Protein backbone atom coordinates (compact mmCIF):
# COMPACT_ATOMS: atom_id res chain seq x y z
CA UNK A 1 0.00 0.00 0.00
CA UNK A 2 0.98 3.60 -0.40
CA UNK A 3 1.79 6.11 2.32
CA UNK A 4 -0.61 8.53 0.63
CA UNK A 5 -3.56 6.22 1.22
CA UNK A 6 -5.76 8.73 3.06
CA UNK A 7 -8.47 6.17 3.73
CA UNK A 8 -6.18 4.12 5.95
CA UNK A 9 -4.03 6.85 7.45
CA UNK A 10 -3.89 10.57 7.84
CA UNK A 11 -1.11 13.11 8.09
CA UNK A 12 -1.16 15.16 11.26
CA UNK A 13 1.11 17.38 13.30
CA UNK A 14 1.78 16.07 16.80
CA UNK A 15 4.54 16.28 19.35
CA UNK A 16 6.19 13.04 20.44
CA UNK A 17 4.16 12.69 23.64
CA UNK A 18 0.87 13.18 21.79
CA UNK A 19 1.93 10.74 19.09
CA UNK A 20 2.72 8.12 21.75
CA UNK A 21 -0.67 8.74 23.40
CA UNK A 22 -2.35 8.18 20.02
CA UNK A 23 -0.35 4.98 19.57
CA UNK A 24 -1.60 3.70 22.95
CA UNK A 25 -5.14 4.64 21.92
CA UNK A 26 -4.76 2.99 18.53
CA UNK A 27 -3.38 -0.12 20.22
CA UNK A 28 -6.70 -0.13 22.09
CA UNK A 29 -5.03 -0.65 25.45
CA UNK A 30 -7.12 -2.03 28.32
CA UNK A 31 -5.22 -0.55 31.24
CA UNK A 32 -2.95 2.47 31.62
CA UNK A 33 -1.16 2.98 34.93
CA UNK A 34 1.17 5.94 34.86
CA UNK A 35 2.34 8.89 36.92
CA UNK A 36 3.07 12.19 35.20
CA UNK A 37 6.68 13.37 34.98
CA UNK A 38 8.37 15.85 32.65
CA UNK A 39 8.96 15.30 29.73
CA UNK A 40 6.39 12.49 29.56
CA UNK A 41 3.49 14.44 31.14
CA UNK A 42 1.57 15.14 27.94
CA UNK A 43 1.30 11.37 27.27
CA UNK A 44 -0.49 10.84 30.58
CA UNK A 45 -2.67 13.94 30.17
CA UNK A 46 -3.68 13.00 26.64
CA UNK A 47 -4.48 9.38 27.49
CA UNK A 48 -6.56 10.38 30.53
CA UNK A 49 -8.39 12.81 28.23
CA UNK A 50 -9.11 10.00 25.75
CA UNK A 51 -10.48 7.83 28.57
CA UNK A 52 -12.54 10.68 30.09
CA UNK A 53 -14.04 11.57 26.70
CA UNK A 54 -14.98 7.97 26.05
CA UNK A 55 -12.67 7.79 23.02
CA UNK A 56 -10.67 4.99 24.64
CA UNK A 57 -12.33 2.20 26.59
CA UNK A 58 -9.57 1.65 29.11
CA UNK A 59 -9.02 1.65 32.84
CA UNK A 60 -6.84 4.64 33.67
CA UNK A 61 -5.25 4.05 37.08
CA UNK A 62 -4.15 7.34 38.62
CA UNK A 63 -1.44 5.97 40.89
CA UNK A 64 0.50 7.75 43.63
CA UNK A 65 3.98 6.94 42.30
CA UNK A 66 5.87 5.19 39.51
CA UNK A 67 6.56 2.24 41.81
CA UNK A 68 2.80 1.79 42.06
CA UNK A 69 2.29 2.48 38.36
CA UNK A 70 4.43 -0.44 37.29
CA UNK A 71 3.13 -2.67 40.09
CA UNK A 72 -0.44 -2.07 38.91
CA UNK A 73 0.69 -2.66 35.33
CA UNK A 74 2.17 -6.04 36.26
CA UNK A 75 -1.04 -7.19 37.94
CA UNK A 76 -3.21 -6.03 35.05
CA UNK A 77 -0.94 -7.67 32.51
CA UNK A 78 -1.01 -10.98 34.40
CA UNK A 79 -4.79 -10.75 34.32
CA UNK A 80 -4.60 -10.65 30.52
CA UNK A 81 -4.96 -6.93 29.81
CA UNK A 82 -3.03 -4.98 27.19
CA UNK A 83 -1.14 -2.54 29.40
CA UNK A 84 0.67 0.72 28.72
CA UNK A 85 2.74 2.90 30.99
CA UNK A 86 5.14 5.78 30.49
CA UNK A 87 7.78 7.57 32.51
CA UNK A 88 11.16 9.33 32.45
CA UNK A 89 14.38 9.54 34.43
CA UNK A 90 13.59 9.78 38.17
CA UNK A 91 10.25 8.01 37.58
CA UNK A 92 12.01 5.10 35.93
CA UNK A 93 14.44 4.99 38.84
CA UNK A 94 11.47 4.60 41.18
CA UNK A 95 10.16 1.75 38.99
CA UNK A 96 13.50 -0.04 39.06
CA UNK A 97 12.56 -2.77 41.54
CA UNK A 98 9.46 -3.72 39.56
CA UNK A 99 11.20 -3.66 36.16
CA UNK A 100 12.91 -6.97 36.91
CA UNK A 101 9.66 -8.46 38.21
CA UNK A 102 7.69 -7.37 35.13
CA UNK A 103 10.14 -8.99 32.74
CA UNK A 104 10.75 -12.15 34.77
CA UNK A 105 7.00 -12.71 35.23
CA UNK A 106 6.75 -12.32 31.46
CA UNK A 107 4.24 -9.47 31.40
CA UNK A 108 4.15 -7.90 27.90
CA UNK A 109 3.76 -4.29 29.12
CA UNK A 110 4.78 -1.50 26.77
CA UNK A 111 6.40 1.59 28.26
CA UNK A 112 7.29 4.85 26.57
CA UNK A 113 10.35 6.49 28.07
CA UNK A 114 10.88 10.20 27.48
CA UNK A 115 14.64 10.10 27.93
CA UNK A 116 15.76 12.59 30.56
CA UNK A 117 18.93 13.13 32.59
CA UNK A 118 19.14 11.91 36.16
CA UNK A 119 19.40 14.42 38.99
CA UNK A 120 21.48 15.99 40.51
CA UNK A 121 21.74 18.73 39.41
CA UNK A 122 18.06 18.64 38.58
CA UNK A 123 17.52 18.67 34.84
CA UNK A 124 14.49 17.83 32.72
CA UNK A 125 16.20 17.53 29.34
CA UNK A 126 17.60 14.66 27.33
CA UNK A 127 20.26 12.19 28.36
CA UNK A 128 20.17 8.47 27.73
CA UNK A 129 21.14 7.70 31.35
CA UNK A 130 17.68 6.32 32.12
CA UNK A 131 17.57 3.90 29.18
CA UNK A 132 21.08 2.64 29.88
CA UNK A 133 20.41 2.27 33.61
CA UNK A 134 17.77 -0.37 32.91
CA UNK A 135 19.51 -2.18 30.06
CA UNK A 136 20.02 -5.29 32.22
CA UNK A 137 16.44 -5.58 33.50
CA UNK A 138 15.31 -7.94 30.75
CA UNK A 139 13.10 -5.44 28.88
CA UNK A 140 13.34 -5.08 25.13
CA UNK A 141 14.42 -1.55 24.16
CA UNK A 142 13.83 0.49 21.03
CA UNK A 143 15.01 4.01 20.17
CA UNK A 144 12.94 6.39 18.05
CA UNK A 145 14.74 8.88 15.82
CA UNK A 146 11.66 11.05 15.21
CA UNK A 147 8.01 11.39 16.20
CA UNK A 148 6.79 9.06 13.45
CA UNK A 149 9.08 6.32 14.72
CA UNK A 150 7.92 6.84 18.31
CA UNK A 151 4.30 6.31 17.19
CA UNK A 152 5.12 3.31 15.00
CA UNK A 153 7.44 1.66 17.54
CA UNK A 154 4.78 1.70 20.27
CA UNK A 155 2.41 -0.20 17.97
CA UNK A 156 5.13 -2.65 16.95
CA UNK A 157 6.27 -3.07 20.56
CA UNK A 158 2.84 -4.36 21.58
CA UNK A 159 2.89 -6.94 18.81
CA UNK A 160 6.45 -8.03 19.62
CA UNK A 161 6.00 -8.13 23.40
CA UNK A 162 2.72 -10.04 23.26
CA UNK A 163 4.02 -12.70 20.87
CA UNK A 164 3.74 -16.04 22.73
CA UNK A 165 7.41 -16.86 22.10
CA UNK A 166 8.49 -13.47 23.53
CA UNK A 167 6.09 -12.39 26.33
CA UNK A 168 8.57 -9.77 27.49
CA UNK A 169 7.94 -6.09 28.15
CA UNK A 170 9.25 -3.32 25.90
CA UNK A 171 10.55 0.21 26.36
CA UNK A 172 10.21 2.67 23.49
CA UNK A 173 12.73 5.47 23.99
CA UNK A 174 12.19 8.96 22.64
CA UNK A 175 14.52 11.86 23.40
CA UNK A 176 13.10 14.17 26.06
CA UNK A 177 11.92 17.52 24.63
CA UNK A 178 13.80 16.99 21.34
CA UNK A 179 11.07 14.48 20.41
CA UNK A 180 8.56 14.53 23.27
CA UNK A 181 7.79 18.24 22.83
CA UNK A 182 8.67 18.83 19.20
CA UNK A 183 5.70 18.95 16.81
CA UNK A 184 6.44 17.00 13.64
CA UNK A 185 4.27 15.86 10.75
CA UNK A 186 3.50 12.15 10.84
CA UNK A 187 1.05 9.57 9.57
CA UNK A 188 -1.33 8.01 12.06
CA UNK A 189 -3.67 5.14 11.28
CA UNK A 190 -7.37 5.25 10.82
CA UNK A 191 -8.31 3.20 13.89
CA UNK A 192 -10.52 0.85 11.90
CA UNK A 193 -7.47 -0.65 10.22
CA UNK A 194 -5.27 -1.25 13.27
CA UNK A 195 -6.79 -4.67 13.96
CA UNK A 196 -5.23 -5.91 10.71
CA UNK A 197 -1.80 -5.46 12.22
CA UNK A 198 -2.50 -5.55 15.93
CA UNK A 199 -5.46 -7.74 16.94
CA UNK A 200 -6.58 -7.89 20.58
CA UNK A 201 -4.13 -9.53 22.96
CA UNK A 202 -4.38 -13.29 23.35
CA UNK A 203 -3.06 -13.84 26.88
CA UNK A 204 -0.96 -16.85 27.79
CA UNK A 205 -1.25 -18.27 31.33
CA UNK A 206 -3.51 -15.39 32.43
CA UNK A 207 -4.85 -15.28 35.98
CA UNK A 208 -8.00 -17.41 36.22
CA UNK A 209 -9.65 -17.75 39.62
CA UNK A 210 -11.24 -21.08 38.59
CA UNK A 211 -7.79 -22.47 37.91
CA UNK A 212 -5.47 -20.98 40.54
CA UNK A 213 -1.70 -20.91 39.99
CA UNK A 214 1.27 -19.47 41.80
CA UNK A 215 2.92 -16.58 39.89
CA UNK A 216 6.40 -15.46 40.86
CA UNK A 217 7.04 -18.28 43.32
CA UNK A 218 10.09 -18.69 45.51
CA UNK A 219 12.89 -20.37 43.57
CA UNK A 220 16.21 -20.85 45.33
CA UNK A 221 19.32 -22.84 44.47
CA UNK A 222 17.21 -25.51 42.82
CA UNK A 223 15.30 -23.54 40.20
CA UNK A 224 16.39 -19.88 40.14
CA UNK A 225 19.22 -20.34 37.67
CA UNK A 226 17.14 -22.57 35.40
CA UNK A 227 14.39 -19.92 35.24
CA UNK A 228 16.94 -17.17 34.54
CA UNK A 229 18.45 -19.25 31.72
CA UNK A 230 14.97 -19.64 30.26
CA UNK A 231 14.41 -15.86 30.33
CA UNK A 232 17.88 -15.16 28.93
CA UNK A 233 17.16 -17.37 25.92
CA UNK A 234 13.77 -15.74 25.38
CA UNK A 235 15.28 -12.26 25.13
CA UNK A 236 18.14 -13.44 22.92
CA UNK A 237 15.74 -15.21 20.55
CA UNK A 238 13.26 -12.31 20.53
CA UNK A 239 15.34 -10.89 17.69
CA UNK A 240 13.66 -13.23 15.17
CA UNK A 241 10.22 -11.97 16.21
CA UNK A 242 11.38 -8.34 16.15
CA UNK A 243 12.67 -8.73 12.58
CA UNK A 244 9.43 -10.43 11.52
CA UNK A 245 7.21 -7.73 13.05
CA UNK A 246 9.42 -4.92 11.65
CA UNK A 247 9.09 -6.50 8.18
CA UNK A 248 5.35 -6.90 8.52
CA UNK A 249 4.86 -3.31 9.69
CA UNK A 250 7.15 -2.01 6.96
CA UNK A 251 5.03 -3.70 4.30
CA UNK A 252 1.81 -2.59 5.95
CA UNK A 253 2.82 1.04 6.47
CA UNK A 254 5.21 1.69 3.61
CA UNK A 255 7.81 2.88 6.13
CA UNK A 256 10.87 0.67 6.43
CA UNK A 257 11.91 -0.55 9.88
CA UNK A 258 15.06 -2.50 10.64
CA UNK A 259 17.01 -3.24 13.81
CA UNK A 260 19.88 -1.09 12.55
CA UNK A 261 19.86 1.82 10.15
CA UNK A 262 23.02 2.18 8.13
CA UNK A 263 23.86 5.20 5.99
CA UNK A 264 26.74 5.34 3.51
CA UNK A 265 28.43 2.40 5.22
CA UNK A 266 29.34 0.32 2.14
CA UNK A 267 32.69 2.00 1.52
CA UNK A 268 32.99 3.93 4.78
CA UNK A 269 36.43 4.34 6.30
CA UNK A 270 35.06 6.23 9.27
CA UNK A 271 31.77 5.66 11.05
CA UNK A 272 29.69 7.08 13.86
CA UNK A 273 27.33 4.97 15.98
CA UNK A 274 24.43 6.79 17.61
CA UNK A 275 21.06 6.36 19.34
CA UNK A 276 17.94 8.50 19.08
CA UNK A 277 17.27 11.84 17.41
CA UNK A 278 20.93 12.76 16.86
CA UNK A 279 20.96 10.27 13.99
CA UNK A 280 19.14 12.84 11.85
CA UNK A 281 21.76 15.53 12.49
CA UNK A 282 24.55 13.06 11.81
CA UNK A 283 23.01 11.83 8.56
CA UNK A 284 22.92 15.36 7.16
CA UNK A 285 26.53 15.77 8.24
CA UNK A 286 27.49 12.55 6.47
CA UNK A 287 26.00 14.07 3.29
CA UNK A 288 28.12 17.15 3.80
CA UNK A 289 31.29 15.15 4.48
CA UNK A 290 30.69 12.92 1.50
CA UNK A 291 30.42 16.06 -0.62
CA UNK A 292 33.90 16.94 0.64
CA UNK A 293 35.21 13.51 -0.35
CA UNK A 294 35.38 12.18 3.23
CA UNK A 295 34.37 8.52 3.43
CA UNK A 296 32.13 8.67 6.48
CA UNK A 297 29.10 6.51 7.29
CA UNK A 298 26.49 6.36 10.03
CA UNK A 299 25.04 3.50 12.06
CA UNK A 300 22.00 4.19 14.25
CA UNK A 301 20.26 1.58 16.36
CA UNK A 302 16.49 1.28 16.39
CA UNK A 303 16.91 -1.89 18.45
CA UNK A 304 19.01 -1.62 21.59
CA UNK A 305 17.89 -4.74 23.51
CA UNK A 306 18.51 -7.45 22.49
CA UNK A 307 21.72 -5.81 21.30
CA UNK A 308 22.20 -6.54 17.56
CA UNK A 309 25.83 -7.55 17.96
CA UNK A 310 26.20 -9.94 15.01
CA UNK A 311 24.95 -7.32 12.56
CA UNK A 312 27.16 -4.65 14.07
CA UNK A 313 30.22 -6.88 13.78
CA UNK A 314 29.46 -7.38 10.10
CA UNK A 315 28.68 -3.71 9.42
CA UNK A 316 31.63 -2.26 11.36
CA UNK A 317 34.39 -4.71 10.42
CA UNK A 318 36.91 -3.15 8.06
CA UNK A 319 36.18 0.41 9.16
CA UNK A 320 39.29 2.28 10.22
CA UNK A 321 37.87 4.30 13.11
CA UNK A 322 34.48 4.51 14.82
CA UNK A 323 33.10 7.36 16.90
CA UNK A 324 30.70 5.86 19.43
CA UNK A 325 28.35 8.59 20.61
CA UNK A 326 27.00 8.33 24.13
CA UNK A 327 24.43 10.77 25.48
CA UNK A 328 25.54 9.52 28.89
CA UNK A 329 28.69 8.65 30.74
CA UNK A 330 29.80 6.23 33.42
CA UNK A 331 31.85 7.05 36.50
CA UNK A 332 35.20 5.31 36.65
CA UNK A 333 34.36 2.78 33.95
CA UNK A 334 36.14 1.90 30.70
CA UNK A 335 34.08 4.25 28.51
CA UNK A 336 30.36 5.05 28.46
CA UNK A 337 27.66 2.42 27.97
CA UNK A 338 27.27 2.18 24.19
CA UNK A 339 31.04 2.46 23.78
CA UNK A 340 31.56 -0.54 26.08
CA UNK A 341 29.04 -2.57 24.14
CA UNK A 342 30.51 -1.70 20.74
CA UNK A 343 34.01 -2.48 22.07
CA UNK A 344 32.82 -5.87 23.39
CA UNK A 345 31.03 -6.57 20.12
CA UNK A 346 34.15 -5.91 18.03
CA UNK A 347 36.63 -7.70 20.29
CA UNK A 348 36.26 -11.04 18.51
CA UNK A 349 37.33 -9.48 15.19
CA UNK A 350 40.93 -10.18 14.14
CA UNK A 351 41.47 -6.53 13.23
CA UNK A 352 39.91 -3.95 15.48
CA UNK A 353 38.76 -0.56 14.25
CA UNK A 354 40.07 2.29 16.37
CA UNK A 355 37.37 3.51 18.78
CA UNK A 356 36.62 7.01 20.04
CA UNK A 357 34.03 7.57 22.78
CA UNK A 358 32.17 10.83 22.19
CA UNK A 359 30.28 11.99 25.29
CA UNK A 360 27.79 14.61 24.09
CA UNK A 361 24.53 16.38 24.77
CA UNK A 362 24.15 15.56 28.48
CA UNK A 363 21.09 17.16 30.06
CA UNK A 364 19.90 18.44 26.69
CA UNK A 365 23.13 20.28 25.81
CA UNK A 366 22.65 21.23 22.18
CA UNK A 367 24.32 19.12 19.50
CA UNK A 368 24.52 20.91 16.18
CA UNK A 369 26.51 20.66 12.92
CA UNK A 370 29.50 22.44 14.44
CA UNK A 371 29.58 19.86 17.25
CA UNK A 372 29.46 17.06 14.68
CA UNK A 373 32.34 18.73 12.85
CA UNK A 374 34.33 18.81 16.10
CA UNK A 375 33.52 15.11 16.66
CA UNK A 376 34.85 14.32 13.19
CA UNK A 377 38.11 16.16 13.90
CA UNK A 378 38.59 14.16 17.10
CA UNK A 379 37.92 10.95 15.20
CA UNK A 380 40.85 11.76 12.91
CA UNK A 381 43.20 11.87 15.92
CA UNK A 382 44.51 8.42 16.95
CA UNK A 383 45.77 9.89 20.25
CA UNK A 384 42.22 10.64 21.50
CA UNK A 385 40.20 7.79 23.02
CA UNK A 386 37.49 9.78 24.79
CA UNK A 387 36.15 13.30 24.48
CA UNK A 388 33.52 15.30 26.39
CA UNK A 389 32.22 17.29 23.45
CA UNK A 390 32.00 21.01 24.22
CA UNK A 391 33.56 20.63 27.68
CA UNK A 392 37.08 19.55 26.76
CA UNK A 393 40.28 20.30 28.61
CA UNK B 1 8.03 -30.09 43.39
CA UNK B 2 10.40 -33.03 43.06
CA UNK B 3 8.72 -33.93 39.76
CA UNK B 4 9.70 -30.59 38.22
CA UNK B 5 12.08 -30.83 35.25
CA UNK B 6 15.79 -30.10 35.59
CA UNK B 7 16.05 -28.67 32.06
CA UNK B 8 15.26 -24.96 31.55
CA UNK B 9 13.58 -25.80 28.23
CA UNK B 10 10.95 -27.89 29.97
CA UNK B 11 10.26 -25.61 32.93
CA UNK B 12 6.86 -23.92 33.09
CA UNK B 13 7.16 -20.34 31.84
CA UNK B 14 8.53 -17.99 34.53
CA UNK B 15 8.38 -20.85 37.03
CA UNK B 16 4.57 -20.57 37.31
CA UNK B 17 3.28 -23.35 39.57
CA UNK B 18 0.15 -24.80 38.01
CA UNK B 19 -0.82 -26.92 41.02
CA UNK B 20 -2.77 -24.99 43.65
CA UNK B 21 -1.85 -25.66 47.28
CA UNK B 22 1.58 -27.06 46.48
CA UNK B 23 3.04 -25.16 49.44
CA UNK B 24 1.81 -28.09 51.58
CA UNK B 25 4.68 -30.07 50.05
CA UNK B 26 7.14 -27.59 51.53
CA UNK B 27 7.82 -28.97 55.03
CA UNK B 28 9.20 -25.92 56.80
CA UNK B 29 9.49 -27.77 60.11
CA UNK B 30 13.08 -28.62 59.19
CA UNK B 31 14.03 -24.92 59.61
CA UNK B 32 13.45 -25.12 63.37
CA UNK B 33 16.26 -24.55 65.88
CA UNK B 34 14.03 -24.62 68.96
CA UNK B 35 10.72 -26.37 69.26
CA UNK B 36 7.57 -25.61 71.26
CA UNK B 37 6.49 -28.27 73.76
CA UNK B 38 2.88 -28.19 74.97
CA UNK B 39 1.95 -29.19 78.54
CA UNK B 40 -1.78 -30.12 78.25
CA UNK B 41 -2.29 -30.04 82.03
CA UNK B 42 -1.54 -26.28 82.07
CA UNK B 43 -3.59 -25.49 78.91
CA UNK B 44 -6.88 -23.61 79.54
CA UNK B 45 -8.00 -23.97 75.86
CA UNK B 46 -8.01 -20.22 75.30
CA UNK B 47 -6.58 -20.78 71.75
CA UNK B 48 -4.42 -17.66 71.85
CA UNK B 49 -1.52 -19.74 70.48
CA UNK B 50 -3.69 -20.83 67.52
CA UNK B 51 -4.64 -17.21 66.90
CA UNK B 52 -1.08 -15.89 67.00
CA UNK B 53 0.76 -18.65 65.10
CA UNK B 54 1.93 -16.95 61.84
CA UNK B 55 2.26 -20.28 60.03
CA UNK B 56 -1.02 -21.92 61.02
CA UNK B 57 1.09 -24.66 62.57
CA UNK B 58 -1.22 -25.07 65.58
CA UNK B 59 -4.29 -27.24 65.06
CA UNK B 60 -7.52 -26.65 66.95
CA UNK B 61 -9.20 -29.92 67.94
CA UNK B 62 -12.88 -30.86 68.48
CA UNK B 63 -12.74 -30.27 72.26
CA UNK B 64 -11.03 -26.83 71.82
CA UNK B 65 -7.68 -28.22 72.88
CA UNK B 66 -4.68 -27.60 70.58
CA UNK B 67 -1.80 -29.56 69.10
CA UNK B 68 1.38 -28.39 67.41
CA UNK B 69 2.02 -29.37 63.79
CA UNK B 70 5.77 -30.01 63.75
CA UNK B 71 5.86 -30.56 59.98
CA UNK B 72 5.39 -26.81 59.43
CA UNK B 73 6.27 -25.15 62.79
CA UNK B 74 9.41 -23.03 62.21
CA UNK B 75 10.04 -22.59 65.95
CA UNK B 76 9.52 -18.82 66.12
CA UNK B 77 8.32 -19.07 69.74
CA UNK B 78 5.42 -16.63 69.49
CA UNK B 79 3.00 -19.25 70.93
CA UNK B 80 5.18 -19.75 74.01
CA UNK B 81 5.53 -15.99 74.45
CA UNK B 82 1.79 -15.38 74.22
CA UNK B 83 0.53 -18.35 76.28
CA UNK B 84 -1.02 -16.85 79.46
CA UNK B 85 -0.47 -20.00 81.56
CA UNK B 86 3.04 -20.91 80.30
CA UNK B 87 1.64 -24.15 78.89
CA UNK B 88 4.09 -23.95 75.97
CA UNK B 89 7.85 -24.03 76.44
CA UNK B 90 10.58 -23.63 73.82
CA UNK B 91 13.26 -26.31 74.04
CA UNK B 92 16.39 -26.93 71.98
CA UNK B 93 15.81 -29.14 68.93
CA UNK B 94 17.85 -32.33 69.36
CA UNK B 95 19.20 -34.44 66.51
PDB file of N, CA and C in Angstrom, chain A residues 74 98-107 136-139 167-169 228 231 235, chain B residues 14:
ATOM      1  N   UNK A  74       1.828  -4.618  36.209  1.00  0.00           N
ATOM      2  CA  UNK A  74       2.172  -6.044  36.258  1.00  0.00           C
ATOM      3  C   UNK A  74       0.924  -6.873  36.568  1.00  0.00           C
ATOM      4  N   UNK A  98      10.525  -2.987  40.232  1.00  0.00           N
ATOM      5  CA  UNK A  98       9.457  -3.722  39.557  1.00  0.00           C
ATOM      6  C   UNK A  98       9.823  -4.075  38.117  1.00  0.00           C
ATOM      7  N   UNK A  99      10.802  -3.366  37.542  1.00  0.00           N
ATOM      8  CA  UNK A  99      11.196  -3.663  36.158  1.00  0.00           C
ATOM      9  C   UNK A  99      11.620  -5.118  36.008  1.00  0.00           C
ATOM     10  N   UNK A 100      12.432  -5.584  36.961  1.00  0.00           N
ATOM     11  CA  UNK A 100      12.907  -6.972  36.910  1.00  0.00           C
ATOM     12  C   UNK A 100      11.744  -7.953  37.074  1.00  0.00           C
ATOM     13  N   UNK A 101      10.792  -7.581  37.937  1.00  0.00           N
ATOM     14  CA  UNK A 101       9.659  -8.465  38.206  1.00  0.00           C
ATOM     15  C   UNK A 101       8.762  -8.549  36.972  1.00  0.00           C
ATOM     16  N   UNK A 102       8.540  -7.404  36.327  1.00  0.00           N
ATOM     17  CA  UNK A 102       7.693  -7.371  35.126  1.00  0.00           C
ATOM     18  C   UNK A 102       8.256  -8.272  34.029  1.00  0.00           C
ATOM     19  N   UNK A 103       9.558  -8.199  33.820  1.00  0.00           N
ATOM     20  CA  UNK A 103      10.144  -8.994  32.740  1.00  0.00           C
ATOM     21  C   UNK A 103      10.218 -10.468  33.118  1.00  0.00           C
ATOM     22  N   UNK A 104      10.585 -10.752  34.363  1.00  0.00           N
ATOM     23  CA  UNK A 104      10.747 -12.149  34.775  1.00  0.00           C
ATOM     24  C   UNK A 104       9.402 -12.858  34.905  1.00  0.00           C
ATOM     25  N   UNK A 105       8.332 -12.095  35.182  1.00  0.00           N
ATOM     26  CA  UNK A 105       7.002 -12.710  35.231  1.00  0.00           C
ATOM     27  C   UNK A 105       6.355 -12.713  33.859  1.00  0.00           C
ATOM     28  N   UNK A 106       7.122 -12.247  32.883  1.00  0.00           N
ATOM     29  CA  UNK A 106       6.752 -12.321  31.465  1.00  0.00           C
ATOM     30  C   UNK A 106       5.468 -11.563  31.156  1.00  0.00           C
ATOM     31  N   UNK A 107       5.399 -10.322  31.661  1.00  0.00           N
ATOM     32  CA  UNK A 107       4.242  -9.471  31.395  1.00  0.00           C
ATOM     33  C   UNK A 107       4.560  -8.551  30.211  1.00  0.00           C
ATOM     34  N   UNK A 136      19.869  -3.903  31.755  1.00  0.00           N
ATOM     35  CA  UNK A 136      20.023  -5.293  32.219  1.00  0.00           C
ATOM     36  C   UNK A 136      18.780  -5.840  32.912  1.00  0.00           C
ATOM     37  N   UNK A 137      17.649  -5.147  32.783  1.00  0.00           N
ATOM     38  CA  UNK A 137      16.444  -5.581  33.495  1.00  0.00           C
ATOM     39  C   UNK A 137      15.620  -6.598  32.721  1.00  0.00           C
ATOM     40  N   UNK A 138      16.042  -6.936  31.509  1.00  0.00           N
ATOM     41  CA  UNK A 138      15.307  -7.943  30.749  1.00  0.00           C
ATOM     42  C   UNK A 138      14.191  -7.385  29.883  1.00  0.00           C
ATOM     43  N   UNK A 139      14.085  -6.050  29.787  1.00  0.00           N
ATOM     44  CA  UNK A 139      13.102  -5.442  28.883  1.00  0.00           C
ATOM     45  C   UNK A 139      13.714  -5.290  27.501  1.00  0.00           C
ATOM     46  N   UNK A 167       6.715 -12.728  25.037  1.00  0.00           N
ATOM     47  CA  UNK A 167       6.093 -12.390  26.327  1.00  0.00           C
ATOM     48  C   UNK A 167       7.080 -11.672  27.262  1.00  0.00           C
ATOM     49  N   UNK A 168       7.567 -10.569  26.769  1.00  0.00           N
ATOM     50  CA  UNK A 168       8.575  -9.774  27.485  1.00  0.00           C
ATOM     51  C   UNK A 168       8.229  -8.303  27.263  1.00  0.00           C
ATOM     52  N   UNK A 169       8.331  -7.483  28.309  1.00  0.00           N
ATOM     53  CA  UNK A 169       7.937  -6.086  28.149  1.00  0.00           C
ATOM     54  C   UNK A 169       8.928  -5.283  27.303  1.00  0.00           C
ATOM     55  N   UNK A 228      16.201 -18.294  35.146  1.00  0.00           N
ATOM     56  CA  UNK A 228      16.940 -17.171  34.541  1.00  0.00           C
ATOM     57  C   UNK A 228      17.472 -17.553  33.160  1.00  0.00           C
ATOM     58  N   UNK A 231      14.708 -17.252  30.684  1.00  0.00           N
ATOM     59  CA  UNK A 231      14.410 -15.863  30.325  1.00  0.00           C
ATOM     60  C   UNK A 231      15.498 -15.277  29.429  1.00  0.00           C
ATOM     61  N   UNK A 235      14.905 -13.596  25.588  1.00  0.00           N
ATOM     62  CA  UNK A 235      15.283 -12.258  25.129  1.00  0.00           C
ATOM     63  C   UNK A 235      16.240 -12.353  23.939  1.00  0.00           C
TER      64      UNK A 235
ATOM     65  N   UNK B  14       8.336 -18.854  33.367  1.00  0.00           N
ATOM     66  CA  UNK B  14       8.527 -17.990  34.531  1.00  0.00           C
ATOM     67  C   UNK B  14       8.381 -18.739  35.854  1.00  0.00           C
TER      68      UNK B  14
END
